mmCIF file of C-alpha atoms in Angstrom:
data_model
loop_
_atom_site.group_PDB
_atom_site.id
_atom_site.type_symbol
_atom_site.label_atom_id
_atom_site.label_comp_id
_atom_site.label_asym_id
_atom_site.label_seq_id
_atom_site.Cartn_x
_atom_site.Cartn_y
_atom_site.Cartn_z
ATOM 1 C CA UNK A 1 63.784 220.247 -130.305
ATOM 2 C CA UNK A 2 67.434 221.380 -130.439
ATOM 3 C CA UNK A 3 68.218 219.319 -127.361
ATOM 4 C CA UNK A 4 66.694 216.213 -128.939
ATOM 5 C CA UNK A 5 68.753 216.700 -132.122
ATOM 6 C CA UNK A 6 71.910 217.110 -130.041
ATOM 7 C CA UNK A 7 71.140 213.870 -128.187
ATOM 8 C CA UNK A 8 70.479 212.006 -131.442
ATOM 9 C CA UNK A 9 73.756 213.328 -132.865
ATOM 10 C CA UNK A 10 75.641 212.261 -129.748
ATOM 11 C CA UNK A 11 74.031 208.845 -129.911
ATOM 12 C CA UNK A 12 75.044 208.413 -133.557
ATOM 13 C CA UNK A 13 78.592 209.490 -132.761
ATOM 14 C CA UNK A 14 78.762 207.153 -129.759
ATOM 15 C CA UNK A 15 77.444 204.231 -131.813
ATOM 16 C CA UNK A 16 79.936 204.907 -134.623
ATOM 17 C CA UNK A 17 82.851 205.122 -132.202
ATOM 18 C CA UNK A 18 81.693 202.010 -130.355
ATOM 19 C CA UNK A 19 81.541 200.015 -133.577
ATOM 20 C CA UNK A 20 84.966 201.321 -134.657
ATOM 21 C CA UNK A 21 86.517 200.427 -131.289
ATOM 22 C CA UNK A 22 85.068 196.909 -131.410
ATOM 23 C CA UNK A 23 86.229 196.398 -135.016
ATOM 24 C CA UNK A 24 89.706 197.629 -134.128
ATOM 25 C CA UNK A 25 90.042 195.345 -131.099
ATOM 26 C CA UNK A 26 88.452 192.207 -132.582
ATOM 27 C CA UNK A 27 90.089 190.335 -135.452
ATOM 28 C CA UNK A 28 86.856 188.594 -136.494
ATOM 29 C CA UNK A 29 84.874 191.819 -136.839
ATOM 30 C CA UNK A 30 85.164 193.808 -140.049
ATOM 31 C CA UNK A 31 83.916 197.193 -141.075
ATOM 32 C CA UNK A 32 83.813 198.225 -144.719
ATOM 33 C CA UNK A 33 84.592 201.920 -145.024
ATOM 34 C CA UNK A 34 82.063 202.913 -147.707
ATOM 35 C CA UNK A 35 78.957 201.215 -146.261
ATOM 36 C CA UNK A 36 79.996 201.892 -142.639
ATOM 37 C CA UNK A 37 77.820 205.013 -142.396
ATOM 38 C CA UNK A 38 74.830 202.970 -143.506
ATOM 39 C CA UNK A 39 75.705 200.320 -140.906
ATOM 40 C CA UNK A 40 75.861 202.987 -138.177
ATOM 41 C CA UNK A 41 72.476 204.329 -139.239
ATOM 42 C CA UNK A 42 70.960 200.831 -139.263
ATOM 43 C CA UNK A 43 72.480 200.065 -135.853
ATOM 44 C CA UNK A 44 71.295 203.379 -134.391
ATOM 45 C CA UNK A 45 67.742 203.080 -135.733
ATOM 46 C CA UNK A 46 67.511 199.495 -134.519
ATOM 47 C CA UNK A 47 68.829 200.547 -131.111
ATOM 48 C CA UNK A 48 66.197 203.294 -130.909
ATOM 49 C CA UNK A 49 63.464 200.773 -131.817
ATOM 50 C CA UNK A 50 64.645 197.785 -129.790
ATOM 51 C CA UNK A 51 65.584 199.579 -126.556
ATOM 52 C CA UNK A 52 62.063 200.685 -125.538
ATOM 53 C CA UNK A 53 60.685 197.210 -126.298
ATOM 54 C CA UNK A 54 63.357 195.534 -124.173
ATOM 55 C CA UNK A 55 62.866 198.067 -121.366
ATOM 56 C CA UNK A 56 59.103 197.476 -121.409
ATOM 57 C CA UNK A 57 59.645 193.712 -121.256
ATOM 58 C CA UNK A 58 62.064 194.278 -118.386
ATOM 59 C CA UNK A 59 59.405 196.115 -116.392
ATOM 60 C CA UNK A 60 57.187 193.049 -116.448
ATOM 61 C CA UNK A 61 59.944 190.492 -115.986
ATOM 62 C CA UNK A 62 62.838 189.898 -113.679
ATOM 63 C CA UNK A 63 64.400 192.988 -112.092
ATOM 64 C CA UNK A 64 67.824 192.053 -113.506
ATOM 65 C CA UNK A 65 66.495 192.111 -117.065
ATOM 66 C CA UNK A 66 65.642 195.782 -116.739
ATOM 67 C CA UNK A 67 69.204 196.655 -115.808
ATOM 68 C CA UNK A 68 70.504 194.604 -118.741
ATOM 69 C CA UNK A 69 68.120 196.128 -121.280
ATOM 70 C CA UNK A 70 70.775 198.355 -122.876
ATOM 71 C CA UNK A 71 73.151 195.415 -123.276
ATOM 72 C CA UNK A 72 70.414 193.218 -124.737
ATOM 73 C CA UNK A 73 69.330 196.031 -127.074
ATOM 74 C CA UNK A 74 72.921 196.446 -128.248
ATOM 75 C CA UNK A 75 73.199 192.708 -128.949
ATOM 76 C CA UNK A 76 69.970 192.636 -130.950
ATOM 77 C CA UNK A 77 70.827 195.786 -132.912
ATOM 78 C CA UNK A 78 74.357 194.497 -133.597
ATOM 79 C CA UNK A 79 73.043 191.131 -134.805
ATOM 80 C CA UNK A 80 70.424 192.727 -137.073
ATOM 81 C CA UNK A 81 72.948 195.223 -138.413
ATOM 82 C CA UNK A 82 75.281 192.350 -139.251
ATOM 83 C CA UNK A 83 72.437 190.678 -141.146
ATOM 84 C CA UNK A 84 71.150 193.786 -142.942
ATOM 85 C CA UNK A 85 74.357 195.644 -143.774
ATOM 86 C CA UNK A 86 77.407 195.008 -145.902
ATOM 87 C CA UNK A 87 79.286 197.511 -143.759
ATOM 88 C CA UNK A 88 79.619 195.257 -140.712
ATOM 89 C CA UNK A 89 80.563 191.586 -140.516
ATOM 90 C CA UNK A 90 81.043 189.600 -137.313
ATOM 91 C CA UNK A 91 82.428 186.049 -137.439
ATOM 92 C CA UNK A 92 81.796 183.730 -134.503
ATOM 93 C CA UNK A 93 79.728 183.829 -131.335
ATOM 94 C CA UNK A 94 82.688 184.766 -129.146
ATOM 95 C CA UNK A 95 83.448 187.786 -131.305
ATOM 96 C CA UNK A 96 79.768 188.700 -131.314
ATOM 97 C CA UNK A 97 79.555 188.570 -127.501
ATOM 98 C CA UNK A 98 82.747 190.570 -126.985
ATOM 99 C CA UNK A 99 81.680 193.073 -129.668
ATOM 100 C CA UNK A 100 78.333 193.502 -127.895
ATOM 101 C CA UNK A 101 80.035 194.334 -124.605
ATOM 102 C CA UNK A 102 82.614 196.623 -126.260
ATOM 103 C CA UNK A 103 80.018 198.535 -128.276
ATOM 104 C CA UNK A 104 77.685 198.815 -125.274
ATOM 105 C CA UNK A 105 80.448 199.914 -122.907
ATOM 106 C CA UNK A 106 81.990 202.405 -125.311
ATOM 107 C CA UNK A 107 78.633 203.938 -126.227
ATOM 108 C CA UNK A 108 77.808 204.320 -122.531
ATOM 109 C CA UNK A 109 81.170 205.901 -121.697
ATOM 110 C CA UNK A 110 81.301 208.037 -124.826
ATOM 111 C CA UNK A 111 77.646 208.980 -124.432
ATOM 112 C CA UNK A 112 78.114 210.085 -120.835
ATOM 113 C CA UNK A 113 81.335 212.002 -121.496
ATOM 114 C CA UNK A 114 80.087 213.675 -124.678
ATOM 115 C CA UNK A 115 76.675 214.378 -123.213
ATOM 116 C CA UNK A 116 78.189 216.096 -120.210
ATOM 117 C CA UNK A 117 80.585 218.154 -122.301
ATOM 118 C CA UNK A 118 78.207 219.081 -125.112
ATOM 119 C CA UNK A 119 74.984 219.390 -123.179
ATOM 120 C CA UNK A 120 76.608 221.445 -120.421
ATOM 121 C CA UNK A 121 77.860 223.888 -123.038
ATOM 122 C CA UNK A 122 74.558 223.761 -124.923
ATOM 123 C CA UNK A 123 72.515 224.456 -121.784
ATOM 124 C CA UNK A 124 74.750 227.288 -120.570
ATOM 125 C CA UNK A 125 74.578 229.208 -123.873
#
């Protein structure tokens, strides 16, 4: 149970940092400070819901779709978060596509780095 909570916490942190990085790099992506936490929660919950569905569809479809499931899940969660939250606004398809890649890439990198650092320490204690 503790391990699962640590992973959820790391995922939330990775998603928040990914969204902040994308908003910092992209001029047409805005984050409102007050509702940002709500936007991160929406994005994270949607990612947790959408990812298994995309992965399951990928098992039945083209092999390449399975490897792109995390990227597709990020795009769907980002789009829905933009629609459902006042804390995140993305203007334009180009910004949306770049934001999807930036958020996906940063959450992967941050997730791997943080997971290795935190989980290694957590498992050795």
